[in-house]
Tab-separated table of C-alpha atoms in Angstrom:
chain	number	residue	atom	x	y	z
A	5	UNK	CA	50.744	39.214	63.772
A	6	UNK	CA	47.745	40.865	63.625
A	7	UNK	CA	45.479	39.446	60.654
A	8	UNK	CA	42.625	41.705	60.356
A	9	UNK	CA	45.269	45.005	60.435
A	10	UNK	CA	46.553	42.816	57.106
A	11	UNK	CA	43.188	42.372	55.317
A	12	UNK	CA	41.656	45.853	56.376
A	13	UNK	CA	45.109	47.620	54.982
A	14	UNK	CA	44.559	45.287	51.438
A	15	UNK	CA	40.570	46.340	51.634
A	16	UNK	CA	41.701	50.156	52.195
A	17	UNK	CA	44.200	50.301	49.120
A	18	UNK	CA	41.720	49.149	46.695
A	19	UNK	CA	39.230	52.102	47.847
A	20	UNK	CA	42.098	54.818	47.968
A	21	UNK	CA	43.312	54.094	44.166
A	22	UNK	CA	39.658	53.880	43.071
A	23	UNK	CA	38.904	50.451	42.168
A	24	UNK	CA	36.991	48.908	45.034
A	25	UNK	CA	34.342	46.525	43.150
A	26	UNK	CA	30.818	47.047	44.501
A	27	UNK	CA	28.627	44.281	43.150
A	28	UNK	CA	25.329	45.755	42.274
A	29	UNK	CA	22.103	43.652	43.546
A	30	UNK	CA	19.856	43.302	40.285
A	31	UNK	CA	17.101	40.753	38.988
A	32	UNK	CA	16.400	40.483	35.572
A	33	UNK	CA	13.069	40.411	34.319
A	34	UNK	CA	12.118	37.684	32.202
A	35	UNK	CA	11.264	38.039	28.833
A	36	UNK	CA	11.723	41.985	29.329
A	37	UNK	CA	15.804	41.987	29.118
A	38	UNK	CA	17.137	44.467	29.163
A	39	UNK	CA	14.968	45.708	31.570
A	40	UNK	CA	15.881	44.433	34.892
A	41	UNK	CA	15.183	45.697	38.656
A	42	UNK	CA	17.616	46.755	41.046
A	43	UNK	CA	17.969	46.766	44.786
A	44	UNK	CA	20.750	48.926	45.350
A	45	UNK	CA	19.699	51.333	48.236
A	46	UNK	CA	16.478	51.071	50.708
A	47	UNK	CA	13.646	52.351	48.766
A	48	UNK	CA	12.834	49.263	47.258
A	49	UNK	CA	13.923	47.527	43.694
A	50	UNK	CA	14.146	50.622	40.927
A	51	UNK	CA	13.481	50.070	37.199
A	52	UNK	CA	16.877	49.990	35.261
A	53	UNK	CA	18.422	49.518	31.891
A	54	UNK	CA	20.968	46.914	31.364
A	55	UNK	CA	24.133	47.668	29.369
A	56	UNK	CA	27.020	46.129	30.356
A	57	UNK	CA	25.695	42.127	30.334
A	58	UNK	CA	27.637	39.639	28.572
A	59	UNK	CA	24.553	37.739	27.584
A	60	UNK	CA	24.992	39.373	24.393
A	61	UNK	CA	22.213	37.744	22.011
A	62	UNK	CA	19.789	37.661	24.747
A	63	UNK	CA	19.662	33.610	24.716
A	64	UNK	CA	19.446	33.677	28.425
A	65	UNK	CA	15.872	34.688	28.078
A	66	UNK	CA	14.740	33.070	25.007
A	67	UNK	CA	11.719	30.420	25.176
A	68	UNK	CA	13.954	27.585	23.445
A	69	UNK	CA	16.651	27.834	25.986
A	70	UNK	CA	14.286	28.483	29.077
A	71	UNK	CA	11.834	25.207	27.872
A	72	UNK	CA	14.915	23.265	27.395
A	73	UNK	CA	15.508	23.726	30.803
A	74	UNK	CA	12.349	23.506	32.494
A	75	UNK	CA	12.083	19.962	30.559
A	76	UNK	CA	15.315	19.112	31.837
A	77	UNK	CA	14.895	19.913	35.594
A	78	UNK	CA	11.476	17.930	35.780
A	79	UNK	CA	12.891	14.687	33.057
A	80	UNK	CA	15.886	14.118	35.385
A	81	UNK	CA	16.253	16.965	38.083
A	82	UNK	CA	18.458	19.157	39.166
A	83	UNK	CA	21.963	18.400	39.824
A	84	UNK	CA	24.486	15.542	37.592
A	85	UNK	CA	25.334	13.336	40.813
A	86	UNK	CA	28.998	13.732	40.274
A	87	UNK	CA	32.025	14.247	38.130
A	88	UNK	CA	32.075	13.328	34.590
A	89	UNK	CA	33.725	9.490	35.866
A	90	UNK	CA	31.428	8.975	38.405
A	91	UNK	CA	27.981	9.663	38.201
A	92	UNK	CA	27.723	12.983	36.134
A	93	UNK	CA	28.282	11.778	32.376
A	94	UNK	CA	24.671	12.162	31.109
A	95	UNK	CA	23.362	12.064	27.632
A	96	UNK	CA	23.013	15.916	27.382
A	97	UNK	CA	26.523	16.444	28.477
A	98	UNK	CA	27.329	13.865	25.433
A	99	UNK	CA	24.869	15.366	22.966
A	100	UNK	CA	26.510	18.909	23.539
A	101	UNK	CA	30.101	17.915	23.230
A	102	UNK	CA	29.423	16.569	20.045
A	103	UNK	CA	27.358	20.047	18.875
A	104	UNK	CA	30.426	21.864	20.025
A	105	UNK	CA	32.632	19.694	18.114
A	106	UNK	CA	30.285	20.027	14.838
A	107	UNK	CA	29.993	23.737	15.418
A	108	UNK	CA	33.942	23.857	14.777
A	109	UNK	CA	34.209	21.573	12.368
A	110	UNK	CA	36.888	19.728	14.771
A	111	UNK	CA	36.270	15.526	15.718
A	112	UNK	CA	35.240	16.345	19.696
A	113	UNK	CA	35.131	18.632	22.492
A	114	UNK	CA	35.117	19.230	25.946
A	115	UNK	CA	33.009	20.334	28.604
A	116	UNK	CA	34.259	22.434	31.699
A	117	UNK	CA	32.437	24.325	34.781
A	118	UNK	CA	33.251	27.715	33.296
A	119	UNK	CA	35.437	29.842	30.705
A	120	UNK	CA	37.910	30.516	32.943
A	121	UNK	CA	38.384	26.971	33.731
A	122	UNK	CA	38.769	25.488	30.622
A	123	UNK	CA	41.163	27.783	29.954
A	124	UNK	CA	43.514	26.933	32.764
A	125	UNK	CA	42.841	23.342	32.980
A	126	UNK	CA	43.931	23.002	29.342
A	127	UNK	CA	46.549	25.361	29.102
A	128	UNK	CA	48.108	24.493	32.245
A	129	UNK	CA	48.279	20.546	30.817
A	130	UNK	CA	49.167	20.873	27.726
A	131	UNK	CA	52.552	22.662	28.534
A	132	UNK	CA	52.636	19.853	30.791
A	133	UNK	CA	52.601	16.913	28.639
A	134	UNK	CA	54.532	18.727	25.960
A	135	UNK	CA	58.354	18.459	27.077
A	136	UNK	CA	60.051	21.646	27.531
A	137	UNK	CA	56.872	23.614	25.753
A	138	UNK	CA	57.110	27.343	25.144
A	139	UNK	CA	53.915	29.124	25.139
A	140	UNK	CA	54.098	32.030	23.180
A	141	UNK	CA	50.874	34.798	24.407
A	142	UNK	CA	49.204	38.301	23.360
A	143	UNK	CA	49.646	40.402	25.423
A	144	UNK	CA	46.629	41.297	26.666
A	145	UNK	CA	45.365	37.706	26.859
A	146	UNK	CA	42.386	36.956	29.709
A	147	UNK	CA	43.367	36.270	33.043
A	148	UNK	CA	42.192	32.664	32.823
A	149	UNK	CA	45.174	31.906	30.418
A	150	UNK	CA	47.625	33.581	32.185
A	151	UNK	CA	47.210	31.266	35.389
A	152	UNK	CA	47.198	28.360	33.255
A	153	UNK	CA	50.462	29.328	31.694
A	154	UNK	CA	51.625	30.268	35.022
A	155	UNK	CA	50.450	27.165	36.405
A	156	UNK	CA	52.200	24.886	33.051
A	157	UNK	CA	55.273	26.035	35.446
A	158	UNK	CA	56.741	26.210	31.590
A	159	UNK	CA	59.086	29.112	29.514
A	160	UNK	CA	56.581	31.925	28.574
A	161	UNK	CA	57.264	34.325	25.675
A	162	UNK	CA	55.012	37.296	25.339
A	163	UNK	CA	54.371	39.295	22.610
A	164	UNK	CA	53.188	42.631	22.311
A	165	UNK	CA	48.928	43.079	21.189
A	166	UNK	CA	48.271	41.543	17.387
A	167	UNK	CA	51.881	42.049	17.046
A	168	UNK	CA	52.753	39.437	14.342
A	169	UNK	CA	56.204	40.639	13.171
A	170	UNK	CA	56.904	40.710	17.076
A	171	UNK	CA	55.721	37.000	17.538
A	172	UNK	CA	57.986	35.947	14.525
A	173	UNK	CA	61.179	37.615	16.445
A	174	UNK	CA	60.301	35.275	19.248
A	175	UNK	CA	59.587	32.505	17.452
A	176	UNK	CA	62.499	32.532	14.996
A	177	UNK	CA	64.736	32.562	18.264
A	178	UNK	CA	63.912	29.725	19.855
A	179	UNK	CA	65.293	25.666	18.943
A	180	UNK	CA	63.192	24.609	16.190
A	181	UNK	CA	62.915	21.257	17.931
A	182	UNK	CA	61.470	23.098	20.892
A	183	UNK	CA	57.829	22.237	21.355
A	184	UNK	CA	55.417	25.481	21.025
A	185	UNK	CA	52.051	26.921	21.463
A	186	UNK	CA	50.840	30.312	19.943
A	187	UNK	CA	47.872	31.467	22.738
A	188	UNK	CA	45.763	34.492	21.451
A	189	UNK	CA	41.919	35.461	21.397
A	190	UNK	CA	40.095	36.165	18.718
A	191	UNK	CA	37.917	39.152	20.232
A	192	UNK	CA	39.680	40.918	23.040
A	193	UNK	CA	36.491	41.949	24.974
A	194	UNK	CA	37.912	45.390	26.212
A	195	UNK	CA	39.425	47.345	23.519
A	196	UNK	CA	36.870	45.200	20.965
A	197	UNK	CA	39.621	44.614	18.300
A	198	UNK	CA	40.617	41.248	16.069
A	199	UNK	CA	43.425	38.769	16.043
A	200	UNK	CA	44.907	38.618	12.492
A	201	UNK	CA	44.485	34.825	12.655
A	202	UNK	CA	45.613	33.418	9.520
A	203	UNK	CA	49.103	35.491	9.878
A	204	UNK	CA	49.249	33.698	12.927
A	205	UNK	CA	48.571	30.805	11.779
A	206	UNK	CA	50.546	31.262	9.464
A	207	UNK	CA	53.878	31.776	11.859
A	208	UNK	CA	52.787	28.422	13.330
A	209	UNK	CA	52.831	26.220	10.257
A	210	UNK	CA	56.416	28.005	9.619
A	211	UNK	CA	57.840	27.829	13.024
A	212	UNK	CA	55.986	24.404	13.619
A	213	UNK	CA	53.778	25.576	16.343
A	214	UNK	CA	50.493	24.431	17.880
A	215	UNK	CA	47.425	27.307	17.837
A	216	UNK	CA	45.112	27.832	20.691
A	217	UNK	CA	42.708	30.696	20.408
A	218	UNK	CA	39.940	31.621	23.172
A	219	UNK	CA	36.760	32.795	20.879
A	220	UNK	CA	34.465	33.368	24.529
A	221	UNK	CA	33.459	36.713	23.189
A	222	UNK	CA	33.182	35.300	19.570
A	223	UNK	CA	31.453	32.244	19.431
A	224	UNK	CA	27.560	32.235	19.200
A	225	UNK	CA	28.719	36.471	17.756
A	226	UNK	CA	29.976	35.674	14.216
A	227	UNK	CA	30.074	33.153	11.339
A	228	UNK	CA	26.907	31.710	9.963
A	229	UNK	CA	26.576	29.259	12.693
A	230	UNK	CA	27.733	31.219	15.275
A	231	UNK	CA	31.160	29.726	15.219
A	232	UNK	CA	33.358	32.665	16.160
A	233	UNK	CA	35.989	34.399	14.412
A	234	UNK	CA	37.498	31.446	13.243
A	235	UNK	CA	34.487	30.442	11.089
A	236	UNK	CA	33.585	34.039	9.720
A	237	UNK	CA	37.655	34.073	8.705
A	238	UNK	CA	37.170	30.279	7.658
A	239	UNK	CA	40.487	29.848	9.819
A	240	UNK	CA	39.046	27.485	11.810
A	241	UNK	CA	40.787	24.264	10.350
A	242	UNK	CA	43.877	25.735	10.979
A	243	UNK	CA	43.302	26.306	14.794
A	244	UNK	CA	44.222	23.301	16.854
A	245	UNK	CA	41.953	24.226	20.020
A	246	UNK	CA	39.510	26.420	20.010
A	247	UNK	CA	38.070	27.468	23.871
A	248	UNK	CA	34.786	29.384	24.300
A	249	UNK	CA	32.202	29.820	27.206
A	250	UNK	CA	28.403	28.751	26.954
A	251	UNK	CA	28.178	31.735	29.598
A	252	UNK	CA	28.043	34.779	26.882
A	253	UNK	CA	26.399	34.490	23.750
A	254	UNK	CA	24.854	31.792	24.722
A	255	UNK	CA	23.504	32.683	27.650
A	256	UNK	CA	23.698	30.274	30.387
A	257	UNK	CA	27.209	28.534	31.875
A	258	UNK	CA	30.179	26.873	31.334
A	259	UNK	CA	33.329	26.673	28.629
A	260	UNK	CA	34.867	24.384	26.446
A	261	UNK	CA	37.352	22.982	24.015
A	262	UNK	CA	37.077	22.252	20.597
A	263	UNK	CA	40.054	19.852	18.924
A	264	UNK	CA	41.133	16.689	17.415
A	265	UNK	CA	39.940	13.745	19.734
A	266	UNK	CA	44.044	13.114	20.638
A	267	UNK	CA	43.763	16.397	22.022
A	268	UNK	CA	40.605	16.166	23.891
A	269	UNK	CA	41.544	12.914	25.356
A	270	UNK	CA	44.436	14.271	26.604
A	271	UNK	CA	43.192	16.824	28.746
A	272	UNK	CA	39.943	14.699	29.752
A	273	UNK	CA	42.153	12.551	30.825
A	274	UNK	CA	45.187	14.547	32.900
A	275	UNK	CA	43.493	18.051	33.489
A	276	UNK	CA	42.772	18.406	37.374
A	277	UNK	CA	40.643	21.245	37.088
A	278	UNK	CA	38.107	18.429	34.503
A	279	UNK	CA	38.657	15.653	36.479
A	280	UNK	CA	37.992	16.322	40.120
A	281	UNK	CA	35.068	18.507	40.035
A	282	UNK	CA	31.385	17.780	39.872
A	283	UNK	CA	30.045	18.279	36.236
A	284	UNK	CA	27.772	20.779	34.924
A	285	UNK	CA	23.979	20.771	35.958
A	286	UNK	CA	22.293	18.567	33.077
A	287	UNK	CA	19.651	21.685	33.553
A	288	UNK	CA	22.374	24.313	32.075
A	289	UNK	CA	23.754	21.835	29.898
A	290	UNK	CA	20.307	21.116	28.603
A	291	UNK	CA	19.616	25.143	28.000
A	292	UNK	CA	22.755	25.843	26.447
A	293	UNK	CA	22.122	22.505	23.791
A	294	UNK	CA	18.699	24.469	22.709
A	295	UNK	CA	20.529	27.852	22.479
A	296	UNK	CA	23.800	26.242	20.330
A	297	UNK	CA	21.352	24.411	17.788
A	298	UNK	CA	19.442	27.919	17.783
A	299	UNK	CA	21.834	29.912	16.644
A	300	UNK	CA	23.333	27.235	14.295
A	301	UNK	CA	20.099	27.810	12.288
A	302	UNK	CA	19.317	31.303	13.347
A	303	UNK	CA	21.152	34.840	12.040
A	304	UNK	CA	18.389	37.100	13.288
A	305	UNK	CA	20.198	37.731	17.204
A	306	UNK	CA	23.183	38.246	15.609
A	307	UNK	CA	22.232	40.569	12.867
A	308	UNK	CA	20.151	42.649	15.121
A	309	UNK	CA	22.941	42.969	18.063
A	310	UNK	CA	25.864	43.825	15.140
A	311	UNK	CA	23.328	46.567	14.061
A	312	UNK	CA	22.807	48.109	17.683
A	313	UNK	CA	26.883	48.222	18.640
A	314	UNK	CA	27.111	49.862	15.210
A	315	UNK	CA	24.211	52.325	16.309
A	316	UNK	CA	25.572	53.234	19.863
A	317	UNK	CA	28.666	53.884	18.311
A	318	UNK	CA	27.631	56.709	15.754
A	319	UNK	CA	25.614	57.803	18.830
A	320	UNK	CA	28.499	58.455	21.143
A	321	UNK	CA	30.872	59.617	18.042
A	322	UNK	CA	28.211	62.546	17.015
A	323	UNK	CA	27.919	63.263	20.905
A	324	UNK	CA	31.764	63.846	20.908
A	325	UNK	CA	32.093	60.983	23.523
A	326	UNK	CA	35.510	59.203	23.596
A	327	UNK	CA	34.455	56.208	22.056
A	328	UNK	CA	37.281	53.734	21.448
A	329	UNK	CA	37.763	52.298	18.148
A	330	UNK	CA	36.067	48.722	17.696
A	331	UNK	CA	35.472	46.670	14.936
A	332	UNK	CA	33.307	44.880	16.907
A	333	UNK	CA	30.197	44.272	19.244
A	334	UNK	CA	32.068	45.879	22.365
A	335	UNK	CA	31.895	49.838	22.440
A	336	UNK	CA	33.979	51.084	25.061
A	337	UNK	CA	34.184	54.615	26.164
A	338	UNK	CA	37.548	55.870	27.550
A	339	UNK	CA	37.330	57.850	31.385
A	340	UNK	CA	41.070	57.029	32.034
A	341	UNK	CA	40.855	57.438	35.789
A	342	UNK	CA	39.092	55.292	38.004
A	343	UNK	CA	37.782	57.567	40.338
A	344	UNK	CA	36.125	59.483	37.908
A	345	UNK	CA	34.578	56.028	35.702
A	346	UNK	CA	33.010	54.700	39.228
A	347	UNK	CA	31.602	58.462	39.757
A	348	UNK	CA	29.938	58.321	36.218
A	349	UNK	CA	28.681	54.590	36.830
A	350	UNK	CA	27.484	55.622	39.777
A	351	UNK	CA	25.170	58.656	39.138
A	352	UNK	CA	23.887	56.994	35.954
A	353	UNK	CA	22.381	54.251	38.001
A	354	UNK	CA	21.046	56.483	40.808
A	355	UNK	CA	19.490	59.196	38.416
A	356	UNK	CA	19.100	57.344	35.114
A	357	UNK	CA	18.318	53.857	35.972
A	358	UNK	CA	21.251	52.767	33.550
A	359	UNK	CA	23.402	50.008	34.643
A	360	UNK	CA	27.105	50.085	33.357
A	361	UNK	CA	30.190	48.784	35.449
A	362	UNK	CA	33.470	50.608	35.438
A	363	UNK	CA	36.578	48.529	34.064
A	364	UNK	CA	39.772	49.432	36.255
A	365	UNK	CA	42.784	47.990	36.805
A	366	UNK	CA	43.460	44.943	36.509
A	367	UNK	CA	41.168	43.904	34.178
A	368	UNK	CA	42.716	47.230	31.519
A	369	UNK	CA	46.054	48.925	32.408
A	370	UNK	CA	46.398	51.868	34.663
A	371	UNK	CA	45.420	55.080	33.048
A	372	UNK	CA	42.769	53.304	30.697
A	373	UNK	CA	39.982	52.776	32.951
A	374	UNK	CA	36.249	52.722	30.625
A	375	UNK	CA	33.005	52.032	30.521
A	376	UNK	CA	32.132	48.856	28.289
A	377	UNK	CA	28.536	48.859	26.861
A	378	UNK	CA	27.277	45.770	25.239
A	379	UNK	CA	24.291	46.563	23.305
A	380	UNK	CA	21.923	43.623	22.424
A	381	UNK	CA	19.475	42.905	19.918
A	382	UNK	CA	16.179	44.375	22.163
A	383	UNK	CA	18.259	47.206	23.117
A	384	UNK	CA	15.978	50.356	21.068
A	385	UNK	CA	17.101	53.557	19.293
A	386	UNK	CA	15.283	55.429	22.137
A	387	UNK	CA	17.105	53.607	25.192
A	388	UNK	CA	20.610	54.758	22.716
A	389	UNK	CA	18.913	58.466	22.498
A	390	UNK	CA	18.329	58.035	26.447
A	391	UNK	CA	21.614	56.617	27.228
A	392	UNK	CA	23.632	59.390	24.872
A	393	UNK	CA	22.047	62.597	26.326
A	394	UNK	CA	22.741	61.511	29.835
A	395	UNK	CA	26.461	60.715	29.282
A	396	UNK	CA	26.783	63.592	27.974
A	397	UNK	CA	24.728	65.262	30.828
A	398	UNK	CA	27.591	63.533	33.301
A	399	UNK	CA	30.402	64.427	30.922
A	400	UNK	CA	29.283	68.266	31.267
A	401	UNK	CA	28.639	67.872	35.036
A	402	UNK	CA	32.033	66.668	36.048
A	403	UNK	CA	33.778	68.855	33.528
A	404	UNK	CA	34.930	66.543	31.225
A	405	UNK	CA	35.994	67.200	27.898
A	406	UNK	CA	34.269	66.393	24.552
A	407	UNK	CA	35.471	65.684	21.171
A	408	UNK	CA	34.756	68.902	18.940
């Protein structure tokens, strides 16, 4: 057998379809986002624009969050000693649960590593402890609850995108004594379209089935207090777990539940993937408490960034770019071959100094490969201008075609 014939064949498929990921080598500059530097090649670090960074609000370089932390590392340093049972239960993991919990107007909540953990830990256990539970999931739900319905080991029914009369076939077929749980998010980050959340919602009150939504590219984005979907929709008392990430919005690390203490118990108590690993860094914990209770109070981030992804869109609809429809913060542009989207990503770093990563396969389907921009709130009208005229620069250059 030989090994390295294996992994160099695996390597070579990914470059000959396109899709190889190249991880580009930046360093953002504090209190400048979304201005960064970048060491990609050997002339030394290059003055770019940021546009594809999930830190959507900018929290990751606000003073609150970055005091917060610096009061954190030098009050109690910087690791938490342990799991959350041994050693690494401290008073800021404590205080944030419960501003989690408040933000969603549920009785507690959970703290986990990442986003894509608390997803699988809790999805993965709850089909678990729920005999002979049927998870019912959109279609294009995030990779992170996929494995942890894969790894429930339970029946899977999925449904096709925001496809409610679809759900109700599937619903309506199974035993009504069978236990179920509806698994959808509320923004899907790469088309930038909405669940319909209180149909759903209301299919589970008929058909007697548990909700779960994922609100990571929601929460800290919408509602007064930043609560997600599910609080600008007031649906949120209707949702029995609500999972988001302190990684996006607001702009440091780590994910969560939201639910009815029975709930959270149950899963602090039987998920693996909480249990046996060492607990978030008081320091991040303490940064993302400052940026939570920020935008609880605070509209201005939000307001600004809506404004922005409304901006770049008109931009790149009177450039006759292929914007995708959105009715949200994400504005996606449609290549459809990922050849070409790494060719485009690639020149508008080297000769533009703008920083956007192609999405392939298999984060979108085959044939829909894009470019996601994610303006922020310090992103100007001039950087849009900028941005525009050399897309459509690229767009002329490789023969591409434009909307009339």
């Amino acid at each position: 057998m030989n090994y390295d014939q294996i992994f160099d064949q695996a390597i070579d498929r990914l470059h000959s379809e396109g899709r190889y990921r190249v991880f580009i080598d930046i360093m953002r500059n504090k209190g400048a986002y979304p201005n960064a530097r970048c060491f990609h090649g050997h002339n030394g670090p290059k003055p770019i624009t940021v546009w594809c960074s999930n830190d959507y609000l900018a929290m990751g370089q606000h003073p609150k969050v970055i005091s917060a932390m610096e009061d954190a590392l030098h009050d109690v340093g910087a690791g938490s000693g342990g799991t959350r049972n041994i050693g690494g239960n401290t008073h800021f993991h404590v205080e944030l649960e419960n501003e989690l919990a408040d933000l969603h107007g549920k009785d507690g909540a959970l703290l986990f590593t990442s986003g894509y953990v608390s997803n699988d830990a809790t999805l993965s256990t709850l089909a678990k402890i729920l005999p002979g539970c049927v998870i019912f999931s959109d279609e294009l739900n995030h990779a992170s609850m996929i494995a942890g319905i894969r790894n429930s080991g339970c029946e899977k029914r999925v449904f096709r995108h925001n496809d409610v009369k679809h759900l109700e076939e599937l619903l309506a077929a199974e035993d009504p004594d069978t236990p179920k749980l509806i698994a959808f998010e509320s923004v899907y980050s790469m088309d930038g379209d909405v669940a319909p959340i209180h149909d759903i919602c209301d299919l589970a009150d008929h058909y007697n089935a548990l909700t779960y939504i994922d609100e990571v590219h929601a929460v800290g984005m919408y509602g007064k207090r930043g609560g997600g979907i599910s609080e600008r929709d007031e649906a949120a008392h209707r949702i029995d777990i609500i999972e988001g990430t302190l990684g996006k919005a607001f702009g440091v690390m780590g994910g969560y539940i939201a639910a009815d203490t029975r709930i959270v118990d149950v899963i602090r108590s039987y998920a693996p993937g909480f249990i046996f690993t060492t607990s978030l860094s008081p320091v991040l914990v303490a940064g993302v408490l400052a940026s939570v209770r920020h935008l609880k109070e605070s509209c201005e981030e939000r307001d600004a960034q809506q404004a922005n992804a409304a901006e770049l869109k008109r931009y790149f609809r009177e450039a006759g770019l292929p914007v995708m429809d959105s009715t949200t913060h994400i504005v996606p542009l449609m290549v459809g071959d990922p050849v070409r989207a790494k060719r485009i990503s690639d020149i508008l770093l080297a000769e533009y100094g703008v920083y956007v990563q192609p999405i392939n396969f298999p984060t979108v389907p085959r044939g829909t490969e894009r470019l996601r921009f994610t303006p922020g709130p310090a992103h100007t009208d001039a950087m849009m201008a900028e941005l525009t005229k050399a897309l459509v620069e690229i767009w002329d250059r490789l023969e591409l075609r434009l909307a009339a």
